[in-house]
Amino acid sequence: MNNSSDVTSVLSWESFNIPPGWVYPAFILGMLCYCIIVFCNLVILLTIGMEKHLHEPMYLLVFNLPINDLIGATALFPALMREILLDSKSISYSACVTQAFCIHIYASGSVLILTAMAYDRYLAICCPLRYRAIMTNAFLLKMIILIWILNVTMIIVLFLMVLRLPRCRSFVANTYCDNLSLVRLVCVDTSANNIYGLCITFFLQVSSIGVVIFTYLQILFTCLNNKQSDAKSKAIQTCATHLVTFIILEVTGFLTIISYRFESFSPQVKKICAVFGLIFPPTLNPIIYGLKIKEIRNKIPLFFTRKVASF
């Protein structure tokens, strides 16, 4: 046990075992995917940030989604590209902890942000006369700060609980580092870590799914009773965008959990499922919001036109 720090100062992990002829195509594909994620999310960020007409509660909540997606994608892709190109099967413990921390910030942050967005849509559609009075700038700022404080606090506690424990293993049984990977490096009882991790997961899933189900049932009833076709169409379009984003997040997260729990899955399937949640939502979210929300879609060309004209 005295040598545990030496054993785990450099960790080994599973690689994709890509055939030599496919290394460069896989690297180029991965880099292309990462560039698309960065570009699309930055476009949404800059468009909302620089267009005053989009400084509304709904769009300011959307603004937090690409920030969170960039955290998750940046935690995964640089390390993954290095692994593919150099066939690297090692990572320092500090880099592993940093990657795991950012990935968990992304995962829990996605759930919290989408939950807040569901509440915002509920107020806007079901309580339109009270919406401006409730969703003030001060209330919105408090909501966004609360989301990030709750997110960071939960994950800091999660990692403090595992970092205090002695380690005697150095193999990460995954293609990237996460809390479960770090817990498996520990050779003492980790019941408290498992219970706390399950409590976080339970809290996030029950609260988010509960809020989404409640708000969307209320929105559905309101839309069915609304005789104004234009208002009904706009409400359905906005809510469909949010609902698709939420479903993508839940499905990819479910696949990741299933890949962990079932040992009968082949190693390659587990690796692919593990990275789904860090590739598809950050790639699809800005595209979905950029194409489906009319106000953002109309402002993106204007943003680029102004930038070209300024050069």
mmCIF file of C-alpha atoms in Angstrom:
data_model
loop_
_atom_site.group_PDB
_atom_site.id
_atom_site.type_symbol
_atom_site.label_atom_id
_atom_site.label_comp_id
_atom_site.label_asym_id
_atom_site.label_seq_id
_atom_site.Cartn_x
_atom_site.Cartn_y
_atom_site.Cartn_z
ATOM 1 C CA MET A 1 0.000 0.000 0.000
ATOM 2 C CA ASN A 2 2.947 2.292 0.548
ATOM 3 C CA ASN A 3 3.734 2.127 -3.151
ATOM 4 C CA SER A 4 0.205 2.993 -4.229
ATOM 5 C CA SER A 5 1.136 6.512 -5.299
ATOM 6 C CA ASP A 6 3.918 5.149 -7.501
ATOM 7 C CA VAL A 7 1.600 2.564 -8.991
ATOM 8 C CA THR A 8 -1.102 5.060 -9.944
ATOM 9 C CA SER A 9 0.931 8.157 -10.863
ATOM 10 C CA VAL A 10 0.662 6.952 -14.478
ATOM 11 C CA LEU A 11 -2.443 4.999 -15.389
ATOM 12 C CA SER A 12 -3.013 2.632 -18.287
ATOM 13 C CA TRP A 13 -6.342 2.398 -20.053
ATOM 14 C CA GLU A 14 -8.134 0.531 -22.788
ATOM 15 C CA SER A 15 -7.632 1.682 -26.355
ATOM 16 C CA PHE A 16 -9.819 1.159 -29.403
ATOM 17 C CA ASN A 17 -7.246 -1.162 -30.993
ATOM 18 C CA ILE A 18 -7.700 0.494 -34.384
ATOM 19 C CA PRO A 19 -6.017 -1.368 -37.274
ATOM 20 C CA PRO A 20 -2.923 0.498 -38.592
ATOM 21 C CA GLY A 21 -4.573 1.350 -41.907
ATOM 22 C CA TRP A 22 -7.506 3.033 -40.148
ATOM 23 C CA VAL A 23 -5.556 5.183 -37.665
ATOM 24 C CA TYR A 24 -5.337 8.340 -39.798
ATOM 25 C CA PRO A 25 -8.933 8.131 -41.129
ATOM 26 C CA ALA A 26 -10.165 7.664 -37.538
ATOM 27 C CA PHE A 27 -8.036 10.595 -36.363
ATOM 28 C CA ILE A 28 -9.295 12.844 -39.178
ATOM 29 C CA LEU A 29 -12.904 11.812 -38.501
ATOM 30 C CA GLY A 30 -12.484 12.540 -34.805
ATOM 31 C CA MET A 31 -10.882 15.924 -35.437
ATOM 32 C CA LEU A 32 -13.592 16.809 -37.939
ATOM 33 C CA CYS A 33 -16.265 15.905 -35.405
ATOM 34 C CA TYR A 34 -14.568 17.995 -32.707
ATOM 35 C CA CYS A 35 -14.183 20.964 -35.072
ATOM 36 C CA ILE A 36 -17.881 20.745 -35.966
ATOM 37 C CA ILE A 37 -18.829 20.679 -32.271
ATOM 38 C CA VAL A 38 -16.616 23.680 -31.463
ATOM 39 C CA PHE A 39 -17.711 25.678 -34.513
ATOM 40 C CA CYS A 40 -21.454 25.074 -34.140
ATOM 41 C CA ASN A 41 -21.506 25.718 -30.403
ATOM 42 C CA LEU A 42 -19.415 28.884 -30.776
ATOM 43 C CA VAL A 43 -21.801 30.141 -33.463
ATOM 44 C CA ILE A 44 -24.758 29.712 -31.087
ATOM 45 C CA LEU A 45 -22.819 31.327 -28.237
ATOM 46 C CA LEU A 46 -21.677 34.338 -30.269
ATOM 47 C CA THR A 47 -25.043 34.800 -31.971
ATOM 48 C CA ILE A 48 -26.951 34.874 -28.674
ATOM 49 C CA GLY A 49 -24.237 36.891 -26.917
ATOM 50 C CA MET A 50 -23.955 39.612 -29.552
ATOM 51 C CA GLU A 51 -27.568 39.904 -30.678
ATOM 52 C CA LYS A 52 -29.470 42.055 -28.171
ATOM 53 C CA HIS A 53 -32.804 40.821 -29.499
ATOM 54 C CA LEU A 54 -31.899 37.363 -28.196
ATOM 55 C CA HIS A 55 -31.194 38.548 -24.660
ATOM 56 C CA GLU A 56 -34.406 36.919 -23.466
ATOM 57 C CA PRO A 57 -34.728 34.284 -20.708
ATOM 58 C CA MET A 58 -35.242 31.392 -23.130
ATOM 59 C CA TYR A 59 -32.159 32.197 -25.219
ATOM 60 C CA LEU A 60 -29.993 33.032 -22.199
ATOM 61 C CA LEU A 61 -30.780 29.568 -20.828
ATOM 62 C CA VAL A 62 -29.923 28.101 -24.234
ATOM 63 C CA PHE A 63 -26.655 30.081 -24.016
ATOM 64 C CA ASN A 64 -25.540 27.830 -21.133
ATOM 65 C CA LEU A 65 -26.061 24.646 -23.149
ATOM 66 C CA PRO A 66 -23.196 25.164 -25.684
ATOM 67 C CA ILE A 67 -20.871 26.222 -22.846
ATOM 68 C CA ASN A 68 -21.624 22.947 -21.130
ATOM 69 C CA ASP A 69 -21.320 20.969 -24.384
ATOM 70 C CA LEU A 70 -17.890 22.475 -25.073
ATOM 71 C CA ILE A 71 -16.726 21.410 -21.607
ATOM 72 C CA GLY A 72 -17.779 17.813 -22.274
ATOM 73 C CA ALA A 73 -16.405 17.615 -25.811
ATOM 74 C CA THR A 74 -13.087 19.227 -24.860
ATOM 75 C CA ALA A 75 -12.716 16.805 -21.953
ATOM 76 C CA LEU A 76 -13.017 13.862 -24.351
ATOM 77 C CA PHE A 77 -11.641 14.683 -27.794
ATOM 78 C CA PRO A 78 -8.040 15.899 -27.211
ATOM 79 C CA ALA A 79 -7.253 12.814 -25.110
ATOM 80 C CA LEU A 80 -9.085 10.553 -27.540
ATOM 81 C CA MET A 81 -7.249 11.988 -30.560
ATOM 82 C CA ARG A 82 -3.909 11.542 -28.788
ATOM 83 C CA GLU A 83 -4.817 7.947 -28.000
ATOM 84 C CA ILE A 84 -5.794 7.210 -31.619
ATOM 85 C CA LEU A 85 -2.824 8.926 -33.274
ATOM 86 C CA LEU A 86 -0.057 7.815 -30.918
ATOM 87 C CA ASP A 87 -1.652 4.540 -29.812
ATOM 88 C CA SER A 88 -1.140 5.879 -26.300
ATOM 89 C CA LYS A 89 -2.403 3.599 -23.574
ATOM 90 C CA SER A 90 -1.387 5.708 -20.593
ATOM 91 C CA ILE A 91 -2.509 8.889 -18.849
ATOM 92 C CA SER A 92 -1.287 10.664 -15.736
ATOM 93 C CA TYR A 93 -3.481 10.417 -12.669
ATOM 94 C CA SER A 94 -3.943 14.200 -12.488
ATOM 95 C CA ALA A 95 -5.016 14.347 -16.151
ATOM 96 C CA CYS A 96 -7.398 11.451 -15.534
ATOM 97 C CA VAL A 97 -9.010 13.240 -12.574
ATOM 98 C CA THR A 98 -9.319 16.472 -14.579
ATOM 99 C CA GLN A 99 -10.953 14.690 -17.496
ATOM 100 C CA ALA A 100 -13.335 12.802 -15.212
ATOM 101 C CA PHE A 101 -14.301 15.995 -13.352
ATOM 102 C CA CYS A 102 -15.111 17.874 -16.592
ATOM 103 C CA ILE A 103 -17.091 14.944 -17.983
ATOM 104 C CA HIS A 104 -19.247 14.754 -14.859
ATOM 105 C CA ILE A 105 -19.728 18.535 -14.854
ATOM 106 C CA TYR A 106 -20.980 18.192 -18.432
ATOM 107 C CA ALA A 107 -23.300 15.262 -17.679
ATOM 108 C CA SER A 108 -25.000 16.738 -14.613
ATOM 109 C CA GLY A 109 -24.967 20.236 -16.110
ATOM 110 C CA SER A 110 -26.859 19.050 -19.195
ATOM 111 C CA VAL A 111 -29.638 17.625 -17.037
ATOM 112 C CA LEU A 112 -29.926 20.725 -14.846
ATOM 113 C CA ILE A 113 -29.916 23.183 -17.754
ATOM 114 C CA LEU A 114 -32.554 21.245 -19.716
ATOM 115 C CA THR A 115 -34.700 21.020 -16.577
ATOM 116 C CA ALA A 116 -34.528 24.798 -16.135
ATOM 117 C CA MET A 117 -35.407 25.250 -19.806
ATOM 118 C CA ALA A 118 -38.487 23.037 -19.369
ATOM 119 C CA TYR A 119 -39.639 25.225 -16.469
ATOM 120 C CA ASP A 120 -39.079 28.351 -18.570
ATOM 121 C CA ARG A 121 -41.199 26.945 -21.417
ATOM 122 C CA TYR A 122 -43.921 25.993 -18.933
ATOM 123 C CA LEU A 123 -44.115 29.561 -17.611
ATOM 124 C CA ALA A 124 -44.010 31.105 -21.104
ATOM 125 C CA ILE A 125 -46.798 28.930 -22.533
ATOM 126 C CA CYS A 126 -49.003 28.124 -19.543
ATOM 127 C CA CYS A 127 -48.646 31.426 -17.643
ATOM 128 C CA PRO A 128 -47.991 34.009 -20.392
ATOM 129 C CA LEU A 129 -49.470 36.941 -18.450
ATOM 130 C CA ARG A 130 -47.265 36.265 -15.425
ATOM 131 C CA TYR A 131 -44.160 35.226 -17.384
ATOM 132 C CA ARG A 132 -42.452 38.635 -17.446
ATOM 133 C CA ALA A 133 -43.205 39.227 -13.788
ATOM 134 C CA ILE A 134 -41.748 35.854 -12.735
ATOM 135 C CA MET A 135 -38.878 35.423 -15.190
ATOM 136 C CA THR A 136 -37.143 38.714 -14.468
ATOM 137 C CA ASN A 137 -33.450 39.287 -15.180
ATOM 138 C CA ALA A 138 -32.687 38.967 -11.464
ATOM 139 C CA PHE A 139 -34.595 35.678 -11.162
ATOM 140 C CA LEU A 140 -32.971 34.308 -14.325
ATOM 141 C CA LEU A 141 -29.498 35.225 -13.061
ATOM 142 C CA LYS A 142 -30.207 33.504 -9.741
ATOM 143 C CA MET A 143 -31.453 30.411 -11.589
ATOM 144 C CA ILE A 144 -28.341 30.185 -13.788
ATOM 145 C CA ILE A 145 -25.983 30.750 -10.831
ATOM 146 C CA LEU A 146 -27.864 28.118 -8.803
ATOM 147 C CA ILE A 147 -27.559 25.602 -11.663
ATOM 148 C CA TRP A 148 -23.787 25.972 -11.872
ATOM 149 C CA ILE A 149 -23.212 26.126 -8.090
ATOM 150 C CA LEU A 150 -25.323 23.002 -7.534
ATOM 151 C CA ASN A 151 -23.612 21.247 -10.425
ATOM 152 C CA VAL A 152 -20.046 22.061 -9.353
ATOM 153 C CA THR A 153 -20.743 21.389 -5.660
ATOM 154 C CA MET A 154 -22.201 17.939 -6.281
ATOM 155 C CA ILE A 155 -19.276 16.914 -8.479
ATOM 156 C CA ILE A 156 -16.614 18.363 -6.145
ATOM 157 C CA VAL A 157 -18.031 16.330 -3.254
ATOM 158 C CA LEU A 158 -18.172 13.254 -5.494
ATOM 159 C CA PHE A 159 -14.479 13.557 -6.352
ATOM 160 C CA LEU A 160 -13.297 14.538 -2.871
ATOM 161 C CA MET A 161 -14.815 11.300 -1.624
ATOM 162 C CA VAL A 162 -12.743 9.196 -4.030
ATOM 163 C CA LEU A 163 -9.528 11.247 -3.958
ATOM 164 C CA ARG A 164 -9.200 10.798 -0.183
ATOM 165 C CA LEU A 165 -8.982 7.011 -0.575
ATOM 166 C CA PRO A 166 -5.721 5.076 -1.088
ATOM 167 C CA ARG A 167 -5.170 3.539 -4.518
ATOM 168 C CA CYS A 168 -3.455 0.301 -5.424
ATOM 169 C CA ARG A 169 -4.510 -0.227 -9.044
ATOM 170 C CA SER A 170 -3.470 1.604 -12.208
ATOM 171 C CA PHE A 171 -5.739 0.279 -14.965
ATOM 172 C CA VAL A 172 -8.699 2.361 -16.189
ATOM 173 C CA ALA A 173 -11.267 -0.012 -17.661
ATOM 174 C CA ASN A 174 -12.707 2.560 -20.055
ATOM 175 C CA THR A 175 -11.739 4.711 -23.031
ATOM 176 C CA TYR A 176 -11.896 7.830 -20.867
ATOM 177 C CA CYS A 177 -11.738 8.612 -17.160
ATOM 178 C CA ASP A 178 -14.834 9.015 -15.021
ATOM 179 C CA ASN A 179 -15.776 8.612 -11.384
ATOM 180 C CA LEU A 180 -16.441 4.885 -11.679
ATOM 181 C CA SER A 181 -13.005 4.386 -13.254
ATOM 182 C CA LEU A 182 -11.369 6.216 -10.341
ATOM 183 C CA VAL A 183 -13.371 4.247 -7.773
ATOM 184 C CA ARG A 184 -12.175 0.998 -9.342
ATOM 185 C CA LEU A 185 -8.576 2.056 -8.673
ATOM 186 C CA VAL A 186 -9.281 1.959 -4.943
ATOM 187 C CA CYS A 187 -8.692 -1.185 -2.877
ATOM 188 C CA VAL A 188 -10.717 -0.245 0.216
ATOM 189 C CA ASP A 189 -14.452 -0.162 0.856
ATOM 190 C CA THR A 190 -16.180 2.319 -1.489
ATOM 191 C CA SER A 191 -19.780 1.838 -0.307
ATOM 192 C CA ALA A 192 -20.127 5.504 0.646
ATOM 193 C CA ASN A 193 -18.914 6.585 -2.810
ATOM 194 C CA ASN A 194 -21.369 4.254 -4.526
ATOM 195 C CA ILE A 195 -24.278 5.429 -2.364
ATOM 196 C CA TYR A 196 -23.499 9.099 -2.963
ATOM 197 C CA GLY A 197 -23.096 8.514 -6.710
ATOM 198 C CA LEU A 198 -26.438 6.710 -6.836
ATOM 199 C CA CYS A 199 -28.073 9.503 -4.830
ATOM 200 C CA ILE A 200 -26.818 12.130 -7.301
ATOM 201 C CA THR A 201 -28.013 10.058 -10.251
ATOM 202 C CA PHE A 202 -31.392 9.432 -8.603
ATOM 203 C CA PHE A 203 -31.847 13.106 -7.710
ATOM 204 C CA LEU A 204 -30.931 14.353 -11.177
ATOM 205 C CA GLN A 205 -32.974 11.792 -13.077
ATOM 206 C CA VAL A 206 -36.095 11.881 -10.908
ATOM 207 C CA SER A 207 -36.149 15.681 -10.676
ATOM 208 C CA SER A 208 -35.441 16.261 -14.368
ATOM 209 C CA ILE A 209 -37.799 13.606 -15.737
ATOM 210 C CA GLY A 210 -40.460 14.631 -13.202
ATOM 211 C CA VAL A 211 -40.215 18.307 -14.148
ATOM 212 C CA VAL A 212 -40.209 17.549 -17.890
ATOM 213 C CA ILE A 213 -43.246 15.225 -17.651
ATOM 214 C CA PHE A 214 -45.215 17.676 -15.490
ATOM 215 C CA THR A 215 -44.389 20.757 -17.560
ATOM 216 C CA TYR A 216 -45.027 19.084 -20.900
ATOM 217 C CA LEU A 217 -48.364 17.647 -19.800
ATOM 218 C CA GLN A 218 -49.377 21.163 -18.772
ATOM 219 C CA ILE A 219 -48.058 22.565 -22.058
ATOM 220 C CA LEU A 220 -49.948 19.882 -24.007
ATOM 221 C CA PHE A 221 -53.232 20.722 -22.268
ATOM 222 C CA THR A 222 -52.653 24.440 -22.843
ATOM 223 C CA CYS A 223 -51.904 23.936 -26.548
ATOM 224 C CA LEU A 224 -54.964 21.739 -27.034
ATOM 225 C CA ASN A 225 -57.150 24.422 -25.469
ATOM 226 C CA ASN A 226 -55.497 27.277 -27.358
ATOM 227 C CA LYS A 227 -57.562 28.328 -30.357
ATOM 228 C CA GLN A 228 -54.837 30.542 -31.837
ATOM 229 C CA SER A 229 -53.096 28.355 -34.433
ATOM 230 C CA ASP A 230 -49.974 30.560 -34.680
ATOM 231 C CA ALA A 231 -49.360 30.545 -30.938
ATOM 232 C CA LYS A 232 -50.001 26.815 -30.798
ATOM 233 C CA SER A 233 -47.602 26.118 -33.690
ATOM 234 C CA LYS A 234 -44.816 28.242 -32.156
ATOM 235 C CA ALA A 235 -45.251 26.598 -28.761
ATOM 236 C CA ILE A 236 -45.138 23.105 -30.234
ATOM 237 C CA GLN A 237 -42.052 23.908 -32.329
ATOM 238 C CA THR A 238 -40.150 25.359 -29.376
ATOM 239 C CA CYS A 239 -41.099 22.516 -27.049
ATOM 240 C CA ALA A 240 -40.323 19.853 -29.657
ATOM 241 C CA THR A 241 -36.785 21.250 -29.975
ATOM 242 C CA HIS A 242 -36.233 21.036 -26.227
ATOM 243 C CA LEU A 243 -37.855 17.607 -25.970
ATOM 244 C CA VAL A 244 -35.688 16.139 -28.760
ATOM 245 C CA THR A 245 -32.565 17.482 -27.038
ATOM 246 C CA PHE A 246 -33.665 15.996 -23.714
ATOM 247 C CA ILE A 247 -34.464 12.604 -25.256
ATOM 248 C CA ILE A 248 -31.068 12.466 -27.029
ATOM 249 C CA LEU A 249 -29.335 13.157 -23.715
ATOM 250 C CA GLU A 250 -31.343 10.517 -21.848
ATOM 251 C CA VAL A 251 -30.922 7.840 -24.530
ATOM 252 C CA THR A 252 -27.160 8.306 -24.837
ATOM 253 C CA GLY A 253 -26.838 8.385 -21.048
ATOM 254 C CA PHE A 254 -28.890 5.196 -20.783
ATOM 255 C CA LEU A 255 -26.647 3.471 -23.339
ATOM 256 C CA THR A 256 -23.581 4.474 -21.322
ATOM 257 C CA ILE A 257 -25.053 3.065 -18.101
ATOM 258 C CA ILE A 258 -26.130 -0.160 -19.813
ATOM 259 C CA SER A 259 -22.656 -0.629 -21.294
ATOM 260 C CA TYR A 260 -21.205 -0.427 -17.776
ATOM 261 C CA ARG A 261 -23.628 -2.841 -16.160
ATOM 262 C CA PHE A 262 -23.761 -5.707 -18.653
ATOM 263 C CA GLU A 263 -20.566 -7.721 -18.831
ATOM 264 C CA SER A 264 -21.894 -9.693 -21.814
ATOM 265 C CA PHE A 265 -21.367 -6.685 -24.097
ATOM 266 C CA SER A 266 -18.232 -6.920 -26.240
ATOM 267 C CA PRO A 267 -15.398 -4.522 -25.298
ATOM 268 C CA GLN A 268 -15.725 -2.608 -28.580
ATOM 269 C CA VAL A 269 -19.484 -2.106 -28.093
ATOM 270 C CA LYS A 270 -18.847 -0.838 -24.564
ATOM 271 C CA LYS A 271 -16.249 1.633 -25.839
ATOM 272 C CA ILE A 272 -18.565 2.948 -28.546
ATOM 273 C CA CYS A 273 -21.517 3.277 -26.139
ATOM 274 C CA ALA A 274 -19.280 5.044 -23.611
ATOM 275 C CA VAL A 275 -18.396 7.878 -26.003
ATOM 276 C CA PHE A 276 -21.908 8.282 -27.486
ATOM 277 C CA GLY A 277 -23.026 10.606 -24.689
ATOM 278 C CA LEU A 278 -20.031 12.877 -25.220
ATOM 279 C CA ILE A 279 -20.309 13.036 -29.011
ATOM 280 C CA PHE A 280 -23.951 13.112 -30.081
ATOM 281 C CA PRO A 281 -25.523 15.733 -27.732
ATOM 282 C CA PRO A 282 -22.733 18.336 -28.198
ATOM 283 C CA THR A 283 -22.882 17.764 -31.969
ATOM 284 C CA LEU A 284 -26.656 17.753 -32.392
ATOM 285 C CA ASN A 285 -27.723 20.352 -29.796
ATOM 286 C CA PRO A 286 -26.420 23.473 -31.608
ATOM 287 C CA ILE A 287 -27.667 22.142 -34.941
ATOM 288 C CA ILE A 288 -31.132 21.450 -33.532
ATOM 289 C CA TYR A 289 -31.410 24.837 -31.825
ATOM 290 C CA GLY A 290 -29.823 26.670 -34.744
ATOM 291 C CA LEU A 291 -32.186 25.169 -37.312
ATOM 292 C CA LYS A 292 -35.438 24.708 -35.385
ATOM 293 C CA ILE A 293 -35.706 27.924 -33.347
ATOM 294 C CA LYS A 294 -36.665 30.576 -35.860
ATOM 295 C CA GLU A 295 -35.282 33.537 -33.908
ATOM 296 C CA ILE A 296 -31.810 31.992 -33.635
ATOM 297 C CA ARG A 297 -31.891 30.670 -37.214
ATOM 298 C CA ASN A 298 -32.679 34.115 -38.584
ATOM 299 C CA LYS A 299 -29.971 35.838 -36.541
ATOM 300 C CA ILE A 300 -27.097 33.513 -37.495
ATOM 301 C CA PRO A 301 -26.802 34.794 -41.136
ATOM 302 C CA LEU A 302 -27.020 38.386 -39.867
ATOM 303 C CA PHE A 303 -24.212 37.674 -37.406
ATOM 304 C CA PHE A 304 -21.942 36.327 -40.150
ATOM 305 C CA THR A 305 -22.868 39.175 -42.508
ATOM 306 C CA ARG A 306 -21.873 41.753 -39.933
ATOM 307 C CA LYS A 307 -18.595 39.987 -39.190
ATOM 308 C CA VAL A 308 -17.682 39.772 -42.886
ATOM 309 C CA ALA A 309 -18.585 43.428 -43.415
ATOM 310 C CA SER A 310 -16.419 44.489 -40.451
ATOM 311 C CA PHE A 311 -13.247 43.022 -42.034
#
